Amino acid sequence: MTMERYLFKSPIKNESNNVYALENINDDIIHHLLKSRFISDNVYGIEQFSDGEYAEQFLISPTFDKQNFEESSTSWVLDDKCICFELKLQKFSFFPLDTDEYLNLFNELANINNFPVLTQVLICKRTDSWRETLINQYENYLNGNDDPMDNKMMRQMQEKMLKVFSKITRYEVKRDPIQEIDNKILEQGYRMEVRLVVFNPNNTKKFVANTNKLLSKLNLFNGLHIEEVSTKEMSSLILSRSMREEYSREVYSESEIMSLLCSEFSDANEKITKTKLVLPQATQLIRKINNNYLAEGLKVLPFQEKKPLEVDTEVEKSIIAAFKRVNISKEPLKVTHMTRGARIQLIECKIPKDKNFKDIKRNLENIQGALGNSDISLEIGNKPETVNFYLPCNDSELIYLKEILGSEEFQSYASNKNLPFVIGEDEIGNRVFSSLSEIRHLLVSGTNGSGKSVFLNCIIITFILYMNPSELALYLIDPKMVELSPYEGLPHVQKVITNMREAESLLYKLTVEMDRRYEVLKESRFRDIASYNRENAIKMPYIVVVIDEYADLVEVARGVEDYVTRLGAKARAAGIHLIVATQRPSVDILDGAIKANLPARISFKLQTSSDYSTVFGTGIPFSLLGKGDGCAFIEGLPKQYQRFQSPVITLDDKEWIKVIDTLKDLYNQEEKVIVELDDIAIEEPINKLKRIIIENDETRVGELQRLMGIGINKVSEMMKELLEDGWLIKNGRKYEVSDRVTEE
């Protein structure tokens, strides 16, 4: 064989890797290599020697990864006459190759060259922050930077220069998203180095021409070219079958590697079918996702393409006719603008000169009667001298959580927030977000079918996708026993509690944990958990407690009111947050102390206007439609009472369970961080009051209320109980501990 002069058959096996002889390099071998469970930390390779008449191939794997092929001890003899080459991407890695073409590199190189050529391909999986870099480059490209650098500092300089140029020329480029780039970023990334060796310098020119012509078939937004490298530098890497020591910035997707190395084949041959990743419109918007779990989790969430939302132009005529019918003004109503969201259409009208906003508001019921629709509402317009009418649309559109979580808006908002979540879209489709770490705690109300439970699930899923399991501990209290139980088994979830006495015990233990955390913060001289975590290697995880039906919990364990009040008043800085949901927001369930410490409130459709008054302290300026139509009273939102349509994950229960199961598989390698809560029995409020009185020698009701951390009325009731029991006696206007207690 002529090949023998280029091979060295060593009797001693190379201990750095395994070498196996292959009969041929087929697509199954390439796919098997890419899916190896060890490829994240180790280099795999395929080699081929060809001379135009025949070829010999080898598979390279780590020593501990045994393969079912014949072992070989082959290595290569490279002398000074060898010319070495590498394949390089022509542009930055976020630009993709054509993954609809299949090159079959090994086979093509063996066929087009009738002289000796060695081809070596080495691959390992990228586990660094490659996706974040590609997303940032892609974002810059969409904003007009034709060649965004992969170096962050250089890219920032490019951005500044582009802004200056745009300001001078008054010309700004905004490109539409490119599906092929989105596809590449969302696939798994790999490092790949392709080395080529020509053993006779006389064949170099022909080899370069043949190879470049072959590689041109993969040209799309990016391309591959052959580049000569130092034989002295490259020969040791080829012989040791190792990648360059310096950091390589090139990233190849799985589809690109398959396109370069494989052939196009069919299911009829029982081969693995290569499919192009086709993503829905919402996923095309994903950028700036530096959280791999969020990027991977978004692939799990369902999504359906939206229908075009069209404004009903007939509504304009109806409003004008109703205004005339009610005879509010001598002047006709002038509509200045119309737009719509998922379920609500906005009609902006000019206020007639002879009337003001209050005149129109007083006639709202008459306008509703004229249009035959009691769900019409109005508010002061965003422009001077305007009023906004809001009418339900005849058609409606679902808003999917996947679409919003994958949006640039949410990524930008959440980039510097802890515990961010999606509220929904306002009346005209603007997205609304908030952060639990900033609003302290959240009260959610809504009747059956209003969308309350769907909203809670969206918050929980957002936390699970956005927060690392080491950063967040979720406690889910589920009196219904079915709403939150599917989350059991996810590493973020400490426990799903269905026993109400156990829930009461948990809330008490969290008050103790809150006090312990404040002691740690005090000793470390930090004001809150965020500043503590920034400066300490061992982080305090955030704790979020979700109570699905607070009314049921209170009926069984009345003592929880005191613990919820204490946690609501003090727990935010210690990183403990509450989400309290209820179907029955009556005054006996939500007293003043509870509401005072749950200032952020969201309500979906309720049964009566008095229920809205219980939640918000007053009525709301519109009638909610149900099925996710909600009102948010949260500091920082554009309006005091912000109307919104909440998103959904899916409306199919089977698909919902499938989503949860897939997320469990996604997180199956993550260790669950156990929050160690002190195992202490609940101290009954009356016993706690006795202890505080004795320890502090204090019987003033106002001071005891402060020390107890509960409402003053409850303290007064317990003081009366102690008087009746003889534990306390009254001396004039003061309370004193009885002699019986003192003697004990």
XYZ file of C-alpha atoms in Angstrom:
744
model
C 0.000 0.000 0.000
C 1.244 3.477 -0.808
C -0.346 4.626 2.452
C 2.264 2.826 4.545
C 4.857 5.562 4.116
C 2.496 8.036 5.822
C 1.518 5.754 8.740
C 3.369 4.715 11.858
C 2.100 1.415 13.353
C 3.062 1.629 17.008
C 3.026 -1.529 19.172
C 2.398 0.700 22.170
C -1.110 2.122 22.493
C -1.413 5.919 22.815
C -2.837 6.447 26.323
C -4.296 9.911 25.575
C -7.201 8.501 23.513
C -8.667 5.458 21.794
C -8.209 4.927 18.048
C -10.579 2.676 16.107
C -10.460 1.613 12.475
C -13.676 2.254 10.526
C -14.918 0.520 7.409
C -16.438 3.811 6.326
C -17.561 7.131 7.797
C -21.344 7.216 7.690
C -23.980 9.547 9.029
C -24.845 7.336 12.006
C -21.272 7.612 13.294
C -21.336 11.429 13.074
C -24.678 11.582 14.879
C -23.485 9.117 17.542
C -20.398 11.229 18.144
C -22.377 14.474 18.572
C -24.767 12.853 21.058
C -22.056 11.241 23.222
C -22.619 11.930 26.930
C -18.908 12.738 27.331
C -18.537 15.259 24.496
C -19.002 18.279 26.788
C -15.603 17.780 28.440
C -13.671 15.739 25.891
C -12.513 15.884 22.292
C -13.775 13.354 19.747
C -12.391 12.991 16.269
C -12.636 11.362 12.858
C -9.669 10.963 10.516
C -9.342 9.917 6.907
C -6.347 9.230 4.694
C -7.137 9.131 0.950
C -5.048 9.152 -2.241
C -7.647 8.935 -5.003
C -7.731 5.122 -5.167
C -8.768 4.135 -1.667
C -9.275 5.614 1.806
C -8.737 4.556 5.395
C -10.755 6.033 8.272
C -10.398 6.189 12.068
C -12.548 7.201 15.027
C -10.922 8.953 18.018
C -12.533 8.880 21.489
C -11.421 9.418 25.131
C -9.802 6.400 26.793
C -12.825 5.718 29.035
C -15.370 5.783 26.159
C -15.109 2.337 24.558
C -16.496 1.864 21.050
C -17.635 -1.261 19.196
C -14.997 -1.023 16.478
C -11.629 -2.660 15.837
C -8.924 -0.932 17.853
C -5.965 0.571 16.024
C -2.585 1.953 17.092
C -2.148 4.160 14.043
C -0.518 7.586 14.137
C 0.803 9.801 11.352
C 4.255 10.628 9.977
C 4.461 14.324 9.035
C 7.691 15.715 7.595
C 8.855 19.162 6.465
C 7.351 18.674 2.987
C 3.795 18.468 4.349
C 1.550 21.498 3.891
C -1.105 21.951 6.598
C -4.425 23.744 6.288
C -7.442 24.577 8.466
C -11.045 25.337 7.599
C -12.219 28.705 8.887
C -15.554 30.525 8.933
C -15.472 33.580 6.695
C -17.615 35.663 9.065
C -18.479 35.718 12.748
C -20.092 32.589 14.185
C -23.626 33.915 14.584
C -23.920 33.981 10.775
C -25.060 30.458 9.749
C -23.995 28.167 6.931
C -26.537 26.644 4.558
C -27.977 23.707 6.498
C -30.210 22.618 3.616
C -27.115 21.349 1.761
C -25.166 18.161 2.630
C -21.497 18.176 1.693
C -20.171 14.789 2.932
C -16.673 16.258 3.320
C -14.742 13.010 3.775
C -16.234 11.345 0.716
C -15.870 14.426 -1.511
C -12.222 15.042 -0.547
C -11.403 11.414 -1.322
C -13.042 11.684 -4.759
C -11.806 15.064 -6.035
C -8.114 14.622 -5.144
C -5.962 11.880 -6.761
C -3.049 12.542 -4.412
C -2.521 11.780 -0.668
C -4.591 13.926 1.712
C -5.097 13.566 5.462
C -8.350 14.964 6.887
C -8.765 15.339 10.643
C -11.968 16.623 12.296
C -12.050 17.233 16.068
C -15.268 18.144 17.916
C -16.307 19.002 21.461
C -19.445 20.538 22.914
C -19.432 24.216 23.938
C -20.299 24.660 27.629
C -19.220 28.296 28.060
C -21.315 31.459 27.514
C -21.152 31.178 23.712
C -24.892 31.693 23.278
C -24.860 35.031 25.110
C -22.052 36.276 22.847
C -23.873 35.222 19.680
C -27.127 36.791 20.827
C -25.430 40.109 21.571
C -23.700 40.083 18.171
C -27.012 39.273 16.504
C -28.713 42.136 18.364
C -26.016 44.553 17.178
C -26.397 43.273 13.621
C -30.156 43.894 13.677
C -29.412 47.433 14.900
C -27.250 48.201 11.871
C -23.766 46.900 12.722
C -22.728 44.880 9.637
C -19.797 43.104 11.352
C -20.288 43.048 15.142
C -17.103 41.869 16.864
C -17.189 38.850 19.164
C -15.092 40.793 21.692
C -17.418 42.656 24.049
C -15.218 45.744 24.440
C -14.684 46.100 20.702
C -18.390 45.606 20.100
C -19.230 48.406 22.536
C -16.859 50.709 20.646
C -18.618 49.773 17.404
C -21.970 50.608 18.969
C -20.782 54.067 20.039
C -19.376 54.810 16.579
C -22.611 53.642 14.946
C -24.688 55.921 17.196
C -22.497 58.904 16.319
C -22.747 58.094 12.596
C -26.542 57.698 12.821
C -26.833 61.035 14.611
C -24.746 62.831 12.002
C -26.435 61.281 8.972
C -29.888 61.019 10.579
C -30.061 57.547 9.106
C -30.672 54.530 11.310
C -30.730 50.884 10.184
C -33.170 48.430 11.775
C -33.133 44.934 10.275
C -35.920 42.385 10.558
C -35.141 39.146 12.480
C -33.592 36.367 10.384
C -34.985 32.884 10.990
C -31.774 31.065 10.021
C -29.782 33.022 12.641
C -32.457 32.441 15.291
C -32.308 28.724 14.472
C -28.548 28.532 14.901
C -28.537 30.365 18.234
C -31.204 28.072 19.655
C -29.373 24.873 18.685
C -26.570 23.310 20.728
C -23.167 24.838 19.952
C -19.923 22.944 19.320
C -16.249 23.651 18.767
C -14.953 22.028 15.605
C -11.485 22.090 14.082
C -10.925 20.671 10.604
C -7.260 20.042 9.646
C -6.112 19.046 6.167
C -2.633 17.849 5.228
C -1.223 17.630 1.683
C 1.944 15.515 1.607
C 3.378 16.893 -1.643
C 3.772 20.694 -2.065
C 3.289 20.351 -5.835
C -0.352 19.448 -5.257
C -1.160 22.456 -3.044
C -2.600 24.849 -5.650
C -4.955 22.238 -7.092
C -5.990 21.110 -3.599
C -6.900 24.648 -2.459
C -8.936 25.289 -5.621
C -10.802 21.971 -5.358
C -11.566 22.410 -1.665
C -12.790 26.013 -1.911
C -15.071 25.053 -4.788
C -16.459 22.213 -2.680
C -16.974 24.415 0.387
C -18.825 27.070 -1.608
C -21.876 24.777 -1.628
C -22.466 25.683 2.035
C -22.346 29.455 1.482
C -25.366 31.274 2.902
C -24.998 34.064 5.453
C -21.577 32.602 6.198
C -19.076 30.451 4.360
C -16.015 28.236 4.923
C -12.596 28.790 3.387
C -9.313 26.905 3.515
C -6.381 28.645 5.184
C -2.723 27.528 5.230
C -1.117 27.276 8.678
C 2.361 26.603 9.983
C 3.234 22.911 9.582
C 5.578 23.109 12.566
C 2.822 24.505 14.763
C 0.059 22.235 13.479
C 1.898 18.882 13.238
C 2.112 18.385 17.016
C -1.639 19.118 17.395
C -2.504 16.681 14.600
C -0.314 13.925 16.019
C -1.662 14.397 19.570
C -5.208 14.748 18.237
C -5.850 17.790 20.389
C -7.380 21.188 19.814
C -5.558 24.484 20.029
C -4.805 25.585 23.568
C -5.873 29.189 22.926
C -9.564 29.997 23.219
C -11.466 29.376 20.000
C -14.374 31.712 19.291
C -15.871 29.762 16.417
C -19.227 28.094 17.099
C -20.891 25.486 14.903
C -24.457 24.290 15.387
C -25.333 20.604 15.188
C -27.083 21.219 11.856
C -23.977 22.877 10.413
C -21.730 19.996 11.436
C -24.168 17.479 9.950
C -24.336 19.526 6.740
C -20.554 19.594 6.430
C -19.846 15.952 7.273
C -22.968 13.999 6.309
C -24.845 13.029 3.177
C -28.520 13.558 2.471
C -30.410 10.388 3.260
C -33.938 9.091 3.781
C -35.956 7.204 6.356
C -36.236 4.323 3.884
C -32.600 3.499 4.565
C -33.315 3.555 8.311
C -30.916 6.445 8.750
C -31.243 9.347 11.142
C -33.183 12.069 9.382
C -31.647 15.522 9.519
C -34.377 18.105 9.958
C -34.147 21.829 9.753
C -35.278 23.523 12.946
C -38.377 25.554 12.118
C -39.427 27.831 14.962
C -42.633 29.804 15.465
C -42.720 33.542 15.087
C -42.407 34.181 18.818
C -39.160 32.264 19.143
C -37.590 34.357 16.382
C -37.652 37.247 18.834
C -35.383 35.547 21.369
C -32.282 37.587 21.998
C -30.123 38.489 24.982
C -30.965 35.180 26.643
C -27.947 34.558 28.844
C -29.784 31.916 30.853
C -29.483 28.521 29.180
C -32.464 27.107 31.090
C -34.645 29.943 29.837
C -33.474 29.383 26.267
C -34.026 25.614 26.500
C -37.252 25.955 28.473
C -38.785 28.234 25.849
C -38.533 25.386 23.356
C -40.802 23.368 25.655
C -43.590 25.936 25.988
C -46.441 25.724 23.449
C -47.189 28.516 20.996
C -49.567 29.143 18.120
C -49.200 31.758 15.436
C -51.340 34.828 16.008
C -54.021 35.873 13.618
C -53.715 39.471 12.378
C -55.631 41.687 14.828
C -57.881 43.988 12.835
C -59.694 47.059 14.136
C -63.461 46.916 13.716
C -64.145 50.117 11.774
C -67.910 49.753 12.311
C -67.359 50.573 15.988
C -66.562 54.185 15.048
C -70.021 54.645 13.545
C -71.652 52.961 16.551
C -69.925 55.215 19.090
C -70.795 58.368 17.145
C -74.427 57.217 16.796
C -74.684 56.372 20.521
C -73.190 59.733 21.491
C -75.774 61.475 19.316
C -78.586 59.264 20.659
C -77.768 60.131 24.272
C -77.673 63.842 23.319
C -74.611 64.675 25.416
C -73.460 67.530 23.181
C -74.657 69.653 20.298
C -71.352 68.942 18.564
C -70.848 65.553 16.902
C -68.286 63.203 18.440
C -64.999 63.077 16.505
C -62.975 59.843 16.573
C -59.231 60.638 16.393
C -57.656 57.213 16.724
C -58.550 53.517 16.977
C -56.426 50.525 17.951
C -56.885 47.173 19.675
C -55.283 44.490 21.789
C -56.051 40.807 22.271
C -59.620 41.370 23.528
C -60.220 45.125 23.845
C -60.546 47.849 21.220
C -59.663 51.449 22.061
C -61.500 54.365 20.454
C -59.905 57.735 21.176
C -62.329 60.651 20.758
C -62.033 64.415 20.946
C -64.059 65.900 23.832
C -66.604 68.371 22.376
C -65.798 72.011 23.153
C -69.072 72.565 24.997
C -68.513 69.612 27.339
C -65.868 68.154 29.657
C -64.830 64.650 30.659
C -67.189 64.476 33.649
C -70.169 65.215 31.409
C -69.321 62.184 29.278
C -68.560 59.988 32.301
C -71.945 60.799 33.876
C -73.600 59.489 30.725
C -71.619 56.228 30.508
C -74.591 54.035 31.439
C -76.704 55.763 28.791
C -73.974 55.124 26.194
C -73.829 51.468 27.288
C -77.595 51.250 26.909
C -77.516 52.840 23.465
C -74.908 50.304 22.325
C -76.472 47.404 24.230
C -73.161 46.535 25.915
C -72.604 46.953 29.670
C -68.894 46.078 29.339
C -67.992 49.391 27.658
C -65.759 51.603 29.821
C -64.018 54.941 29.439
C -61.142 56.940 30.916
C -59.261 60.176 30.361
C -57.270 60.011 27.127
C -53.491 60.177 26.849
C -53.695 63.367 24.770
C -55.197 66.728 25.854
C -58.958 67.080 25.404
C -59.526 63.393 24.609
C -61.493 60.525 26.097
C -60.779 56.836 25.535
C -63.624 54.345 25.079
C -62.835 50.638 25.569
C -65.077 48.059 23.894
C -64.796 44.249 23.947
C -63.840 42.833 20.534
C -66.070 40.356 18.749
C -62.992 38.167 18.150
C -60.239 37.534 20.676
C -56.675 36.251 20.593
C -54.716 34.202 23.121
C -51.467 35.612 24.465
C -48.863 32.899 24.985
C -46.327 33.124 27.802
C -43.648 31.755 25.463
C -44.015 34.737 23.155
C -43.520 37.260 25.962
C -40.692 35.456 27.787
C -38.791 35.191 24.513
C -39.250 38.861 23.659
C -36.529 41.464 23.727
C -38.724 43.589 26.020
C -38.843 40.983 28.778
C -35.135 40.159 28.442
C -34.280 43.835 28.783
C -36.591 44.275 31.770
C -35.493 41.101 33.563
C -31.748 41.595 33.002
C -31.317 43.520 36.271
C -34.274 42.200 38.256
C -34.687 39.436 40.801
C -37.922 37.430 40.546
C -39.295 39.130 37.407
C -42.669 37.988 36.099
C -45.127 38.749 33.309
C -48.410 40.484 34.106
C -49.706 40.450 30.535
C -50.617 42.904 27.780
C -52.589 46.112 28.267
C -55.682 47.070 26.281
C -53.728 47.878 23.124
C -51.067 45.161 23.272
C -48.264 46.812 25.259
C -46.533 44.285 27.512
C -46.627 44.753 31.276
C -44.027 43.288 33.681
C -43.192 43.472 37.353
C -40.695 42.055 39.845
C -41.721 40.358 43.076
C -38.489 41.430 44.782
C -39.513 45.078 44.245
C -43.233 44.935 45.020
C -42.634 42.835 48.186
C -45.666 40.563 48.024
C -48.675 40.024 45.768
C -52.392 39.511 46.418
C -54.313 37.812 43.580
C -58.102 37.404 43.529
C -60.611 36.014 41.040
C -63.602 33.710 40.821
C -63.662 30.300 39.145
C -62.931 30.625 35.436
C -61.579 34.166 35.754
C -57.970 33.203 34.960
C -56.491 33.351 38.466
C -54.973 29.853 38.470
C -53.620 30.270 34.924
C -51.950 33.505 36.030
C -50.362 31.814 39.068
C -48.977 29.060 36.833
C -47.446 31.665 34.518
C -45.672 33.309 37.461
C -44.363 29.983 38.789
C -43.138 28.842 35.344
C -41.406 32.201 34.800
C -39.571 31.868 38.111
C -38.574 28.274 37.308
C -37.222 29.200 33.866
C -35.573 32.454 34.870
C -34.079 31.563 38.263
C -31.410 28.956 38.900
C -32.485 26.270 41.420
C -29.698 27.436 43.740
C -31.207 30.951 43.759
C -34.834 30.164 44.516
C -36.808 27.968 46.915
C -40.530 27.633 46.172
C -43.102 26.505 48.739
C -46.495 25.836 47.151
C -49.538 25.651 49.441
C -52.379 23.918 47.627
C -55.610 23.423 49.624
C -57.331 22.006 46.503
C -54.610 19.304 46.250
C -54.641 19.315 42.430
C -53.644 22.781 41.171
C -49.974 22.870 42.188
C -49.140 19.196 42.762
C -47.618 18.707 39.241
C -44.683 20.922 40.263
C -43.519 18.362 42.833
C -40.131 17.067 41.688
C -38.722 20.255 40.156
C -35.509 21.297 41.938
C -36.822 24.816 42.698
C -39.805 23.403 44.573
C -39.014 22.625 48.191
C -42.436 21.200 48.864
C -46.057 21.161 47.708
C -48.163 21.318 50.881
C -51.772 20.162 50.901
C -52.256 19.755 54.684
C -53.358 23.098 56.133
C -51.892 22.450 59.576
C -48.562 21.747 57.906
C -48.960 24.993 55.952
C -49.498 26.888 59.205
C -46.344 25.306 60.634
C -44.377 26.290 57.518
C -45.432 29.943 57.733
C -44.445 30.031 61.400
C -41.046 28.497 60.615
C -40.550 31.134 57.918
C -41.071 33.900 60.469
C -38.271 32.305 62.500
C -36.129 31.995 59.339
C -36.823 35.660 58.597
C -35.520 36.683 62.028
C -32.452 34.448 61.570
C -31.669 36.033 58.211
C -31.915 39.514 59.679
C -29.370 38.514 62.312
C -27.025 37.351 59.532
C -27.544 40.602 57.604
C -26.951 42.637 60.756
C -23.713 40.830 61.583
C -22.520 41.134 57.967
C -23.574 44.806 57.795
C -25.863 44.446 54.805
C -29.292 46.019 54.435
C -30.931 43.348 52.295
C -30.461 39.996 50.585
C -29.507 41.509 47.219
C -26.485 43.392 48.608
C -25.525 40.346 50.723
C -25.562 38.012 47.715
C -23.481 40.419 45.613
C -20.634 40.296 48.124
C -20.751 36.680 49.327
C -19.802 33.482 47.513
C -22.423 31.459 49.430
C -25.762 33.008 48.490
C -29.004 33.182 50.387
C -31.709 31.736 48.128
C -34.886 33.725 47.664
C -37.923 32.054 49.202
C -41.324 32.442 47.544
C -44.494 31.050 49.114
C -47.499 30.645 46.809
C -50.848 30.128 48.562
C -53.435 29.038 46.016
C -56.566 29.513 48.159
C -56.012 31.659 51.212
C -59.646 31.541 52.369
C -59.552 27.743 52.718
C -56.276 27.974 54.633
C -57.628 30.591 57.070
C -60.794 28.597 57.781
C -58.733 25.588 58.899
C -55.802 27.391 60.547
C -56.793 30.846 61.739
C -53.351 31.447 63.211
C -51.820 31.857 59.752
C -53.142 35.424 59.628
C -50.566 36.481 62.200
C -47.700 34.828 60.308
C -48.793 36.261 56.958
C -49.010 39.703 58.560
C -45.520 39.410 60.056
C -43.970 38.113 56.846
C -45.780 40.767 54.838
C -44.462 43.513 57.083
C -40.812 42.483 57.370
C -39.767 39.630 55.094
C -38.915 41.463 51.858
C -35.362 42.517 52.768
C -34.678 38.959 53.980
C -35.626 37.589 50.549
C -38.918 35.957 51.585
C -41.953 36.821 49.454
C -45.629 35.857 49.465
C -48.113 35.366 46.628
C -51.536 35.059 48.246
C -54.477 34.075 46.034
C -58.148 33.771 46.919
C -61.541 33.313 45.277
C -63.361 34.995 48.163
C -61.871 38.393 48.993
C -64.314 39.116 51.829
C -63.464 41.439 54.725
C -63.348 38.563 57.221
C -60.640 36.884 55.100
C -58.662 39.961 54.059
C -58.586 42.264 57.054
C -56.871 45.656 57.148
C -53.564 44.341 58.518
C -53.263 41.705 55.772
C -54.041 44.170 52.969
C -51.707 46.807 54.385
C -48.829 44.359 54.044
C -49.848 43.090 50.592
C -49.811 46.435 48.751
C -49.482 44.974 45.236
C -52.829 43.575 44.142
C -54.213 41.925 41.041
C -57.808 40.962 40.509
C -59.588 39.054 37.811
C -63.373 38.965 37.472
C -65.181 38.932 40.850
C -68.817 38.365 41.707
C -69.768 41.755 43.170
C -68.573 45.363 43.157
C -68.043 45.130 46.927
C -65.485 42.365 46.296
C -63.467 44.771 44.136
C -63.723 47.364 46.904
C -62.383 44.813 49.397
C -59.360 44.106 47.176
C -58.540 47.623 45.999
C -60.186 49.812 48.642
C -62.499 51.243 45.972
C -64.265 50.191 42.810
C -62.420 49.868 39.496
C -63.256 51.984 36.421
C -64.215 49.094 34.139
C -66.084 45.801 34.060
C -63.796 42.763 33.725
C -64.733 40.161 31.129
C -63.274 37.010 32.727
C -60.867 34.512 31.138
C -57.695 36.432 31.944
C -59.059 39.992 31.777
C -57.569 41.560 34.906
C -56.808 44.746 36.818
C -53.445 45.443 38.482
C -52.878 47.900 41.312
C -49.085 47.893 41.456
C -46.702 50.769 42.022
C -44.688 51.627 38.921
C -47.287 50.660 36.314
C -48.440 53.293 33.780
C -51.909 53.587 35.362
C -53.178 53.380 38.922
C -55.631 50.682 37.844
C -53.914 48.941 34.952
C -56.158 46.736 32.871
C -54.439 43.782 31.216
C -54.976 40.443 29.502
C -52.915 37.722 31.162
C -50.980 35.148 29.108
C -51.559 31.410 29.010
C -49.105 28.525 28.847
C -51.588 26.177 27.176
C -55.312 25.458 27.405
C -54.781 21.712 27.011
C -54.392 19.907 30.365
C -52.490 17.002 28.788
C -50.097 19.401 27.082
C -49.650 21.251 30.394
C -48.587 18.052 32.186
C -46.238 17.282 29.295
C -44.630 20.711 29.712
C -44.005 20.083 33.421
C -42.595 16.603 32.787
C -40.259 17.961 30.107
C -39.036 20.686 32.455
C -38.299 18.014 35.058
C -36.173 16.207 32.461
C -34.436 19.499 31.599
C -33.502 20.086 35.234
C -32.753 16.459 36.096
C -29.019 17.131 36.482
C -29.575 20.017 38.915
C -29.176 19.387 42.613
C -32.030 20.542 44.779
C -30.893 23.181 47.263
C -32.508 22.313 50.581
C -33.523 25.279 52.744
C -33.031 24.168 56.333
C -35.870 25.596 58.437
C -35.718 25.221 62.214
C -37.926 22.312 63.264
C -39.842 24.091 66.017
C -43.410 23.772 67.182
C -45.867 26.587 66.592
C -46.159 28.997 69.476
C -49.821 29.781 69.997
C -50.479 33.545 69.801
C -51.842 33.683 73.360
C -48.736 31.921 74.702
C -46.514 34.226 72.667
C -48.273 37.245 74.165
C -47.724 35.871 77.676
C -44.024 35.331 76.937
C -43.586 38.852 75.573
C -45.348 40.389 78.568
C -43.072 38.542 81.004
C -39.812 38.999 79.061
C -40.356 42.719 78.436
C -42.304 43.587 81.578
C -44.739 45.292 79.238
C -48.557 45.448 79.355
C -49.315 48.498 77.184
C -51.509 47.377 74.311
C -49.838 49.631 71.733
C -46.347 48.407 72.598
C -47.478 44.771 72.734
C -49.020 45.178 69.290
C -45.643 46.326 67.971
C -43.802 43.420 69.587
C -46.378 40.886 68.398
C -46.429 42.279 64.875
C -50.211 41.831 64.530
C -53.291 44.064 64.554
C -54.092 46.027 67.682
C -57.651 44.650 67.787
C -56.335 41.093 68.058
C -53.986 42.095 70.876
C -56.899 43.746 72.710
C -59.011 40.594 72.346
C -56.225 38.402 73.751
C -55.683 40.841 76.656
C -59.385 40.521 77.529
C -59.002 36.743 77.407
C -56.058 36.914 79.833
C -58.108 39.137 82.147
C -61.011 36.711 82.139
C -58.624 33.827 82.815
C -57.081 35.684 85.758
C -53.632 35.711 84.158
C -53.801 39.511 84.096
C -55.467 41.877 86.575
C -56.432 45.500 86.061
C -54.956 48.099 88.388
C -56.672 51.356 87.549
C -56.034 51.929 83.858
C -53.052 49.587 83.774
C -52.712 45.838 83.344
C -50.559 43.792 85.727
C -49.555 40.136 85.828
C -51.463 38.406 88.623
C -49.679 37.191 91.731
C -50.618 33.622 90.773
C -48.522 33.846 87.635
C -45.649 35.549 89.460
C -45.516 32.765 92.041
C -45.502 30.130 89.304
